[in-house]
mmCIF file of C-alpha atoms in Angstrom:
data_model
loop_
_atom_site.group_PDB
_atom_site.id
_atom_site.type_symbol
_atom_site.label_atom_id
_atom_site.label_comp_id
_atom_site.label_asym_id
_atom_site.label_seq_id
_atom_site.Cartn_x
_atom_site.Cartn_y
_atom_site.Cartn_z
ATOM 1 C CA MET D 391 78.707 102.042 99.138
ATOM 2 C CA GLN D 392 81.672 103.457 97.077
ATOM 3 C CA TYR D 393 85.256 103.092 97.943
ATOM 4 C CA THR D 394 86.656 106.117 96.177
ATOM 5 C CA THR D 395 85.434 108.746 93.872
ATOM 6 C CA THR D 396 88.341 108.624 91.471
ATOM 7 C CA PRO D 397 90.027 105.627 89.710
ATOM 8 C CA TYR D 398 93.145 107.712 89.236
ATOM 9 C CA GLN D 399 94.302 108.263 92.764
ATOM 10 C CA GLN D 400 96.404 105.273 94.111
ATOM 11 C CA LYS D 401 95.359 104.353 97.805
ATOM 12 C CA GLN D 402 98.258 103.526 100.141
ATOM 13 C CA PHE D 403 98.402 102.796 104.021
ATOM 14 C CA ILE D 404 102.081 102.076 104.367
ATOM 15 C CA ASN D 405 104.449 104.112 102.298
ATOM 16 C CA GLU D 406 107.900 102.943 100.840
ATOM 17 C CA GLU D 407 109.772 103.821 103.960
ATOM 18 C CA GLY D 408 107.226 101.771 106.010
ATOM 19 C CA LEU D 409 105.415 104.680 107.560
ATOM 20 C CA CYS D 410 101.677 104.800 107.953
ATOM 21 C CA VAL D 411 100.365 107.626 105.844
ATOM 22 C CA THR D 412 96.738 106.744 106.152
ATOM 23 C CA PRO D 413 95.198 105.803 109.584
ATOM 24 C CA LEU D 414 94.758 101.898 109.732
ATOM 25 C CA THR D 415 90.985 101.012 109.800
ATOM 26 C CA SER D 416 89.718 98.484 112.432
ATOM 27 C CA HIS D 417 90.221 95.530 110.330
ATOM 28 C CA LEU D 418 93.756 96.382 109.612
ATOM 29 C CA ASN D 419 94.780 95.342 112.983
ATOM 30 C CA ASN D 420 98.053 94.023 114.518
ATOM 31 C CA ALA D 421 96.922 90.286 113.987
ATOM 32 C CA MET D 422 96.285 91.023 110.264
ATOM 33 C CA LEU D 423 99.767 92.642 109.921
ATOM 34 C CA LEU D 424 101.680 89.778 111.515
ATOM 35 C CA GLU D 425 99.650 87.143 109.608
ATOM 36 C CA SER D 426 100.405 88.990 106.508
ATOM 37 C CA TYR D 427 104.156 89.242 107.249
ATOM 38 C CA ARG D 428 104.595 85.483 108.161
ATOM 39 C CA ALA D 429 102.664 84.502 104.819
ATOM 40 C CA MET D 430 104.868 86.989 102.567
ATOM 41 C CA VAL D 431 108.049 85.809 104.126
ATOM 42 C CA MET D 432 106.877 82.091 103.639
ATOM 43 C CA ILE D 433 106.054 82.636 100.120
ATOM 44 C CA ARG D 434 109.315 84.323 99.276
ATOM 45 C CA THR D 435 111.392 81.426 100.881
ATOM 46 C CA PHE D 436 109.279 79.009 98.771
ATOM 47 C CA ASP D 437 109.581 81.075 95.698
ATOM 48 C CA GLN D 438 113.371 81.167 95.933
ATOM 49 C CA ARG D 439 113.693 77.474 96.621
ATOM 50 C CA VAL D 440 111.457 76.556 93.794
ATOM 51 C CA VAL D 441 113.635 78.647 91.244
ATOM 52 C CA ALA D 442 116.478 76.851 92.592
ATOM 53 C CA LEU D 443 114.976 73.543 92.010
ATOM 54 C CA GLN D 444 114.115 74.514 88.544
ATOM 55 C CA ARG D 445 117.607 75.692 87.974
ATOM 56 C CA THR D 446 118.843 72.115 88.897
ATOM 57 C CA GLY D 447 116.343 70.297 86.651
ATOM 58 C CA GLN D 448 114.055 69.202 89.473
ATOM 59 C CA MET D 449 111.204 71.496 88.567
ATOM 60 C CA GLY D 450 109.332 72.618 85.365
ATOM 61 C CA THR D 451 109.144 76.070 84.015
ATOM 62 C CA TYR D 452 108.147 78.361 86.944
ATOM 63 C CA ALA D 453 106.518 81.642 87.149
ATOM 64 C CA SER D 454 108.035 83.696 90.212
ATOM 65 C CA CYS D 455 105.905 85.794 92.443
ATOM 66 C CA LEU D 456 108.953 87.810 93.600
ATOM 67 C CA GLY D 457 107.620 91.190 94.579
ATOM 68 C CA GLN D 458 104.027 90.158 94.320
ATOM 69 C CA GLU D 459 103.663 88.832 97.877
ATOM 70 C CA ALA D 460 101.488 91.714 99.176
ATOM 71 C CA ILE D 461 98.819 91.244 96.364
ATOM 72 C CA GLY D 462 98.537 87.609 97.071
ATOM 73 C CA ALA D 463 98.664 87.864 100.972
ATOM 74 C CA GLY D 464 96.058 90.718 100.765
ATOM 75 C CA ILE D 465 93.555 88.720 98.583
ATOM 76 C CA GLY D 466 94.038 85.500 100.627
ATOM 77 C CA LEU D 467 93.397 87.073 103.926
ATOM 78 C CA ALA D 468 90.331 89.083 102.835
ATOM 79 C CA LEU D 469 88.743 86.577 100.725
ATOM 80 C CA GLY D 470 86.073 84.505 102.518
ATOM 81 C CA ALA D 471 86.059 80.752 102.895
ATOM 82 C CA GLU D 472 82.767 80.619 100.906
ATOM 83 C CA ASP D 473 84.034 82.659 97.945
ATOM 84 C CA VAL D 474 85.510 81.338 94.952
ATOM 85 C CA PHE D 475 89.066 82.057 93.765
ATOM 86 C CA LEU D 476 90.043 81.917 90.187
ATOM 87 C CA PRO D 477 93.888 82.127 90.148
ATOM 88 C CA TYR D 478 96.434 83.050 87.407
ATOM 89 C CA TYR D 479 99.961 81.786 87.666
ATOM 90 C CA ARG D 480 101.412 84.190 90.165
ATOM 91 C CA ASP D 481 99.043 83.522 93.057
ATOM 92 C CA GLN D 482 101.136 81.197 95.400
ATOM 93 C CA ALA D 483 100.357 83.422 98.372
ATOM 94 C CA THR D 484 96.673 83.434 98.097
ATOM 95 C CA GLN D 485 96.678 79.657 97.434
ATOM 96 C CA TYR D 486 98.830 79.227 100.537
ATOM 97 C CA LEU D 487 96.532 81.187 102.582
ATOM 98 C CA ARG D 488 93.647 79.089 101.285
ATOM 99 C CA GLY D 489 95.116 75.969 102.470
ATOM 100 C CA VAL D 490 96.877 74.564 99.493
ATOM 101 C CA PRO D 491 100.103 73.097 100.774
ATOM 102 C CA LEU D 492 103.479 74.073 99.383
ATOM 103 C CA GLU D 493 104.133 70.674 98.297
ATOM 104 C CA GLN D 494 101.040 70.528 96.292
ATOM 105 C CA GLN D 495 102.014 73.867 94.591
ATOM 106 C CA MET D 496 105.419 72.322 93.842
ATOM 107 C CA GLN D 497 103.602 69.361 92.252
ATOM 108 C CA TYR D 498 101.750 71.467 89.823
ATOM 109 C CA TRP D 499 104.758 73.372 88.802
ATOM 110 C CA GLY D 500 106.694 70.151 88.540
ATOM 111 C CA GLY D 501 104.173 69.136 85.859
ATOM 112 C CA ASN D 502 101.778 67.005 87.845
ATOM 113 C CA GLU D 503 98.049 67.882 87.563
ATOM 114 C CA TRP D 504 97.364 66.596 90.786
ATOM 115 C CA GLY D 505 98.823 69.728 92.241
ATOM 116 C CA ASN D 506 95.538 71.421 91.089
ATOM 117 C CA HIS D 507 93.414 68.875 92.883
ATOM 118 C CA PHE D 508 92.504 71.244 95.838
ATOM 119 C CA THR D 509 90.699 70.209 99.107
ATOM 120 C CA GLY D 510 89.419 71.984 102.179
ATOM 121 C CA VAL D 511 88.463 75.840 101.442
ATOM 122 C CA ALA D 512 90.220 75.630 98.093
ATOM 123 C CA ALA D 513 88.164 72.605 96.910
ATOM 124 C CA GLN D 514 85.741 75.141 95.321
ATOM 125 C CA ASP D 515 88.543 77.261 93.698
ATOM 126 C CA PHE D 516 89.691 76.908 90.062
ATOM 127 C CA PRO D 517 92.881 75.498 88.854
ATOM 128 C CA ASN D 518 95.837 77.732 88.004
ATOM 129 C CA CYS D 519 95.335 79.440 84.738
ATOM 130 C CA VAL D 520 98.141 79.855 82.263
ATOM 131 C CA PRO D 521 96.169 81.138 79.189
ATOM 132 C CA ILE D 522 95.906 84.902 79.299
ATOM 133 C CA ALA D 523 92.537 86.264 80.625
ATOM 134 C CA THR D 524 90.530 83.290 79.917
ATOM 135 C CA GLN D 525 89.947 82.716 83.768
ATOM 136 C CA VAL D 526 87.987 86.199 83.740
ATOM 137 C CA THR D 527 85.295 84.805 81.542
ATOM 138 C CA HIS D 528 85.057 81.735 83.809
ATOM 139 C CA ALA D 529 84.783 84.169 86.775
ATOM 140 C CA ALA D 530 81.710 85.864 85.232
ATOM 141 C CA GLY D 531 80.222 82.408 84.749
ATOM 142 C CA VAL D 532 80.712 81.523 88.361
ATOM 143 C CA ALA D 533 79.446 85.041 89.506
ATOM 144 C CA SER D 534 76.393 84.446 87.214
ATOM 145 C CA ALA D 535 75.655 81.053 89.047
ATOM 146 C CA ILE D 536 76.078 82.523 92.515
ATOM 147 C CA LYS D 537 73.748 85.259 91.613
ATOM 148 C CA ILE D 538 70.999 82.994 89.982
ATOM 149 C CA ARG D 539 71.085 80.924 93.121
ATOM 150 C CA GLY D 540 70.926 83.895 95.307
ATOM 151 C CA GLU D 541 73.888 82.975 97.350
ATOM 152 C CA LYS D 542 75.981 85.299 99.647
ATOM 153 C CA ARG D 543 79.219 84.652 98.054
ATOM 154 C CA CYS D 544 81.590 86.115 95.314
ATOM 155 C CA ALA D 545 84.043 85.046 92.681
ATOM 156 C CA LEU D 546 87.315 86.744 92.772
ATOM 157 C CA VAL D 547 89.612 86.526 89.742
ATOM 158 C CA THR D 548 93.319 87.668 89.145
ATOM 159 C CA CYS D 549 95.125 88.562 85.941
ATOM 160 C CA GLY D 550 98.088 90.433 84.979
ATOM 161 C CA ASP D 551 98.125 93.963 83.374
ATOM 162 C CA GLY D 552 98.667 92.371 79.736
ATOM 163 C CA ALA D 553 95.471 90.380 80.227
ATOM 164 C CA THR D 554 93.518 93.569 80.303
ATOM 165 C CA SER D 555 94.301 94.028 76.735
ATOM 166 C CA ARG D 556 92.405 90.936 75.727
ATOM 167 C CA GLY D 557 88.882 90.639 74.494
ATOM 168 C CA ASP D 558 88.113 87.866 77.255
ATOM 169 C CA PHE D 559 88.695 90.638 79.938
ATOM 170 C CA TYR D 560 86.523 93.199 78.292
ATOM 171 C CA GLU D 561 83.678 90.894 77.634
ATOM 172 C CA ALA D 562 83.503 89.492 81.118
ATOM 173 C CA MET D 563 83.946 93.111 82.616
ATOM 174 C CA ASN D 564 80.817 94.076 80.486
ATOM 175 C CA LEU D 565 78.741 91.036 81.644
ATOM 176 C CA ALA D 566 79.670 91.773 85.257
ATOM 177 C CA GLY D 567 78.540 95.418 84.810
ATOM 178 C CA VAL D 568 75.379 94.764 83.035
ATOM 179 C CA TRP D 569 74.150 91.866 85.079
ATOM 180 C CA GLN D 570 75.508 93.334 88.369
ATOM 181 C CA LEU D 571 77.400 90.238 89.190
ATOM 182 C CA PRO D 572 79.226 89.378 92.451
ATOM 183 C CA MET D 573 82.482 89.471 90.950
ATOM 184 C CA ILE D 574 85.807 90.940 91.782
ATOM 185 C CA MET D 575 88.768 91.491 89.231
ATOM 186 C CA VAL D 576 92.168 92.039 90.700
ATOM 187 C CA VAL D 577 94.621 93.110 88.295
ATOM 188 C CA ASN D 578 98.263 92.426 89.270
ATOM 189 C CA ASN D 579 99.814 95.463 87.492
ATOM 190 C CA ASN D 580 103.553 94.583 87.689
ATOM 191 C CA GLN D 581 104.398 96.848 84.713
ATOM 192 C CA TRP D 582 105.522 94.154 82.256
ATOM 193 C CA ALA D 583 103.495 91.558 80.092
ATOM 194 C CA ILE D 584 106.572 89.281 79.476
ATOM 195 C CA SER D 585 108.681 91.771 77.668
ATOM 196 C CA VAL D 586 106.163 94.296 76.792
ATOM 197 C CA PRO D 587 106.015 97.395 79.292
ATOM 198 C CA ARG D 588 102.851 98.784 80.583
ATOM 199 C CA GLN D 589 102.988 102.131 78.722
ATOM 200 C CA ILE D 590 102.805 100.469 75.338
ATOM 201 C CA GLN D 591 100.004 97.840 76.278
ATOM 202 C CA THR D 592 97.209 100.456 76.639
ATOM 203 C CA GLY D 593 96.508 104.182 76.087
ATOM 204 C CA ALA D 594 94.474 104.166 79.382
ATOM 205 C CA THR D 595 95.997 106.515 82.085
ATOM 206 C CA THR D 596 95.134 103.711 84.506
ATOM 207 C CA ILE D 597 93.878 100.127 84.207
ATOM 208 C CA ALA D 598 91.169 100.884 87.088
ATOM 209 C CA GLN D 599 89.447 103.420 84.747
ATOM 210 C CA LYS D 600 88.537 100.727 82.262
ATOM 211 C CA ALA D 601 85.890 99.835 84.877
ATOM 212 C CA VAL D 602 84.050 103.190 83.790
ATOM 213 C CA ALA D 603 83.095 101.806 80.386
ATOM 214 C CA ALA D 604 81.574 98.678 82.007
ATOM 215 C CA GLY D 605 79.657 100.765 84.613
ATOM 216 C CA ILE D 606 81.248 99.124 87.506
ATOM 217 C CA GLU D 607 83.506 100.504 90.160
ATOM 218 C CA GLY D 608 87.144 100.573 89.755
ATOM 219 C CA PHE D 609 90.102 101.993 91.747
ATOM 220 C CA GLN D 610 93.706 101.715 91.982
ATOM 221 C CA VAL D 611 95.715 100.667 95.159
ATOM 222 C CA ASP D 612 99.520 100.320 96.065
ATOM 223 C CA GLY D 613 100.172 96.689 95.291
ATOM 224 C CA ASN D 614 103.358 96.550 97.456
ATOM 225 C CA ASP D 615 101.216 97.693 100.410
ATOM 226 C CA VAL D 616 99.476 94.603 101.921
ATOM 227 C CA CYS D 617 97.127 96.776 103.919
ATOM 228 C CA ALA D 618 95.916 98.680 100.727
ATOM 229 C CA VAL D 619 95.143 95.351 98.826
ATOM 230 C CA TYR D 620 93.655 93.759 101.875
ATOM 231 C CA ASP D 621 91.289 96.910 102.506
ATOM 232 C CA ALA D 622 90.286 96.982 98.855
ATOM 233 C CA VAL D 623 89.405 93.432 98.590
ATOM 234 C CA HIS D 624 87.624 93.399 102.109
ATOM 235 C CA TYR D 625 85.578 96.236 100.753
ATOM 236 C CA ALA D 626 84.683 94.551 97.538
ATOM 237 C CA VAL D 627 83.878 91.244 99.009
ATOM 238 C CA LYS D 628 81.405 93.027 101.462
ATOM 239 C CA LYS D 629 79.929 95.000 98.653
ATOM 240 C CA ALA D 630 79.442 91.745 96.404
ATOM 241 C CA HIS D 631 77.896 90.021 99.367
ATOM 242 C CA CYS D 632 75.340 92.697 99.783
ATOM 243 C CA GLY D 633 74.338 92.335 96.023
ATOM 244 C CA LYS D 634 75.989 95.844 95.057
ATOM 245 C CA GLY D 635 77.838 94.365 92.006
ATOM 246 C CA SER D 636 81.264 94.045 90.710
ATOM 247 C CA THR D 637 84.557 95.839 91.439
ATOM 248 C CA LEU D 638 87.828 96.203 89.346
ATOM 249 C CA ILE D 639 90.867 96.627 91.523
ATOM 250 C CA GLU D 640 94.098 97.661 90.068
ATOM 251 C CA ALA D 641 97.149 96.836 92.357
ATOM 252 C CA VAL D 642 100.267 98.449 91.124
ATOM 253 C CA SER D 643 103.381 96.642 91.800
ATOM 254 C CA TYR D 644 106.456 95.583 90.017
ATOM 255 C CA ARG D 645 107.793 92.059 88.754
ATOM 256 C CA LEU D 646 111.298 91.944 90.370
ATOM 257 C CA GLY D 647 112.178 88.498 88.764
ATOM 258 C CA ASP D 648 111.933 87.325 85.234
ATOM 259 C CA HIS D 649 108.480 86.530 83.598
ATOM 260 C CA THR D 650 109.272 82.819 84.154
ATOM 261 C CA THR D 651 112.337 80.695 84.471
ATOM 262 C CA ALA D 652 112.303 80.469 80.653
ATOM 263 C CA ASP D 653 112.672 84.213 80.419
ATOM 264 C CA ASP D 654 115.802 86.677 80.719
ATOM 265 C CA ALA D 655 114.542 90.035 81.674
ATOM 266 C CA THR D 656 117.985 91.575 81.475
ATOM 267 C CA ARG D 657 117.348 91.527 77.698
ATOM 268 C CA TYR D 658 114.648 94.023 77.883
ATOM 269 C CA ARG D 659 114.961 95.808 81.470
ATOM 270 C CA SER D 660 117.713 98.056 82.812
ATOM 271 C CA HIS D 661 119.308 97.320 86.185
ATOM 272 C CA GLU D 662 118.454 100.821 87.215
ATOM 273 C CA GLU D 663 114.894 100.221 86.729
ATOM 274 C CA VAL D 664 114.992 96.978 88.742
ATOM 275 C CA ASN D 665 117.111 98.463 91.499
ATOM 276 C CA GLU D 666 114.604 101.380 91.861
ATOM 277 C CA ALA D 667 111.825 99.003 92.146
ATOM 278 C CA TRP D 668 113.535 97.048 94.960
ATOM 279 C CA LYS D 669 113.363 100.197 97.079
ATOM 280 C CA ARG D 670 109.567 99.794 96.992
ATOM 281 C CA GLU D 671 109.352 96.154 97.611
ATOM 282 C CA PRO D 672 106.488 94.930 100.003
ATOM 283 C CA ILE D 673 108.309 92.728 102.554
ATOM 284 C CA LYS D 674 110.973 95.110 103.774
ATOM 285 C CA ARG D 675 108.257 97.838 103.868
ATOM 286 C CA LEU D 676 105.732 95.846 106.079
ATOM 287 C CA GLN D 677 108.874 94.664 108.212
ATOM 288 C CA THR D 678 109.883 98.292 108.957
ATOM 289 C CA CYS D 679 106.252 99.235 109.940
ATOM 290 C CA LEU D 680 106.010 96.294 112.360
ATOM 291 C CA HIS D 681 109.375 97.352 113.976
ATOM 292 C CA GLN D 682 107.947 100.909 114.354
ATOM 293 C CA LYS D 683 104.741 99.592 115.877
ATOM 294 C CA GLY D 684 106.893 97.623 118.373
ATOM 295 C CA LEU D 685 105.458 94.245 116.976
ATOM 296 C CA TRP D 686 108.766 92.952 115.610
ATOM 297 C CA SER D 687 112.162 92.113 116.759
ATOM 298 C CA GLU D 688 115.309 90.645 115.374
ATOM 299 C CA ASN D 689 114.816 87.531 117.383
ATOM 300 C CA GLN D 690 111.231 87.122 115.926
ATOM 301 C CA GLU D 691 112.840 87.524 112.458
ATOM 302 C CA GLN D 692 115.319 84.969 112.904
ATOM 303 C CA ALA D 693 112.789 82.414 114.354
ATOM 304 C CA LEU D 694 110.373 83.227 111.384
ATOM 305 C CA LEU D 695 113.155 82.697 108.814
ATOM 306 C CA SER D 696 114.086 79.523 110.493
ATOM 307 C CA GLU D 697 110.350 78.283 110.468
ATOM 308 C CA CYS D 698 109.779 79.144 106.859
ATOM 309 C CA LYS D 699 113.185 77.501 105.721
ATOM 310 C CA GLN D 700 112.092 74.384 107.730
ATOM 311 C CA GLU D 701 108.551 74.211 106.313
ATOM 312 C CA VAL D 702 109.599 74.812 102.832
ATOM 313 C CA GLU D 703 112.445 72.151 102.825
ATOM 314 C CA GLN D 704 110.009 69.608 104.257
ATOM 315 C CA SER D 705 107.648 70.374 101.433
ATOM 316 C CA VAL D 706 110.554 69.951 98.958
ATOM 317 C CA GLN D 707 111.563 66.526 100.235
ATOM 318 C CA ALA D 708 107.845 65.322 100.048
ATOM 319 C CA TYR D 709 107.770 66.822 96.531
ATOM 320 C CA LEU D 710 110.978 64.959 95.374
ATOM 321 C CA LYS D 711 109.424 61.521 96.514
ATOM 322 C CA HIS D 712 106.444 61.892 94.155
ATOM 323 C CA GLU D 713 106.680 59.521 91.216
ATOM 324 C CA GLU D 714 106.515 60.916 87.621
ATOM 325 C CA GLN D 715 103.187 60.824 86.228
ATOM 326 C CA PRO D 716 102.529 58.342 83.267
ATOM 327 C CA VAL D 717 103.100 60.037 79.846
ATOM 328 C CA SER D 718 99.587 58.654 78.793
ATOM 329 C CA ASP D 719 98.160 61.298 81.197
ATOM 330 C CA LEU D 720 98.936 63.891 78.378
ATOM 331 C CA PHE D 721 95.849 62.102 76.578
ATOM 332 C CA ASP D 722 93.742 60.661 79.152
ATOM 333 C CA TYR D 723 91.168 62.564 81.224
ATOM 334 C CA LEU D 724 90.486 65.149 78.445
ATOM 335 C CA PHE D 725 87.518 63.483 76.881
ATOM 336 C CA GLU D 726 84.941 60.950 77.999
ATOM 337 C CA GLU D 727 85.767 59.084 74.809
ATOM 338 C CA THR D 728 89.253 59.820 73.374
ATOM 339 C CA PRO D 729 88.756 60.921 69.708
ATOM 340 C CA SER D 730 90.546 58.660 67.107
ATOM 341 C CA HIS D 731 93.288 61.029 66.124
ATOM 342 C CA LEU D 732 94.329 61.406 69.691
ATOM 343 C CA VAL D 733 94.419 57.687 70.104
ATOM 344 C CA THR D 734 96.811 57.475 67.182
ATOM 345 C CA GLN D 735 98.837 60.217 68.625
ATOM 346 C CA LYS D 736 98.884 58.540 72.106
ATOM 347 C CA GLU D 737 100.208 55.188 70.584
ATOM 348 C CA HIS D 738 102.903 57.134 68.743
ATOM 349 C CA VAL D 739 104.001 58.997 71.720
ATOM 350 C CA LEU D 740 104.057 55.966 74.023
ATOM 351 C CA LYS D 741 106.000 53.925 71.524
ATOM 352 C CA LYS D 742 108.682 56.660 71.169
ATOM 353 C CA TRP D 743 108.760 56.985 74.896
ATOM 354 C CA SER D 744 109.314 53.423 75.293
ATOM 355 C CA MET D 745 112.282 53.408 72.626
ATOM 356 C CA LEU D 746 113.812 56.137 74.700
ATOM 357 C CA GLY D 747 113.852 53.970 77.836
ATOM 358 C CA GLY D 748 110.693 55.420 79.500
ATOM 359 C CA LYS D 749 108.199 53.550 81.381
#
């Protein structure tokens, strides 16, 4: 069982012009294409609305997933209900497809940790991870437990290209290789680790080839092509379920927005580079493909846009009705017995908060 013989050649099914350049396999059927498109449009609508909320002071700092929709949708559709997902902070589409409501995602980005209290399929998933690459070591732990129990499941973890420079990434990948863990690492290579470009983060020609050192399979796919992402994850999941070990998937994309709403990418990126990247963006590409296959029309497009806008707006109104969480939550729930120095800090913060008129 092997996906490709080289980690250097990027796999693609639908090119930048929306043309099928590789025959679609049986699992890349019309239903999958249409479901992918709906999820991607929904998440872009959500993303734009959340950024607007942040700009008007109604949301905390937010990490936009603009341009990353194909990666999230491909993972969300290919990952099984029995598998464990360990996200980083740009996985809104995957979480949506695993049943995490948009309102709950807004709760998280609004500073309410109940947004990480998942139910349904996602109940076994991990919360959003903000520290860089620590979630990869968590995934190795989860995959170890799955293997020890002899379960037919896997752990899939995501991270950005910058995370692959961290020790946590290499340590977890080495463990995945030597123990043949049912673990999948999907690297969202969006070319920028905040303001640091991909070419000065690592000397490796591709991130996928880092898998070679760990003795696991690694390959690169076009991260703006939802079919390429879905196909790769589908393969890796089946492989993990069969006890054939780990896979590293490098999904090459581009971060079309700022790193977060606290960032200003115009300080370090040229307009020409961003404009060129827009020509490869994932949603327009899939839309063109659907039109060419006779699966989509302008009427369907308008109906979908209206549906997405309505669902997102209902979620926004529900989110805005949530009460602010008590400031004491910053200190509670971390330890079974709160250490004395944190008790002192808590008393100080609550007193100051009260003086400022907080409740």
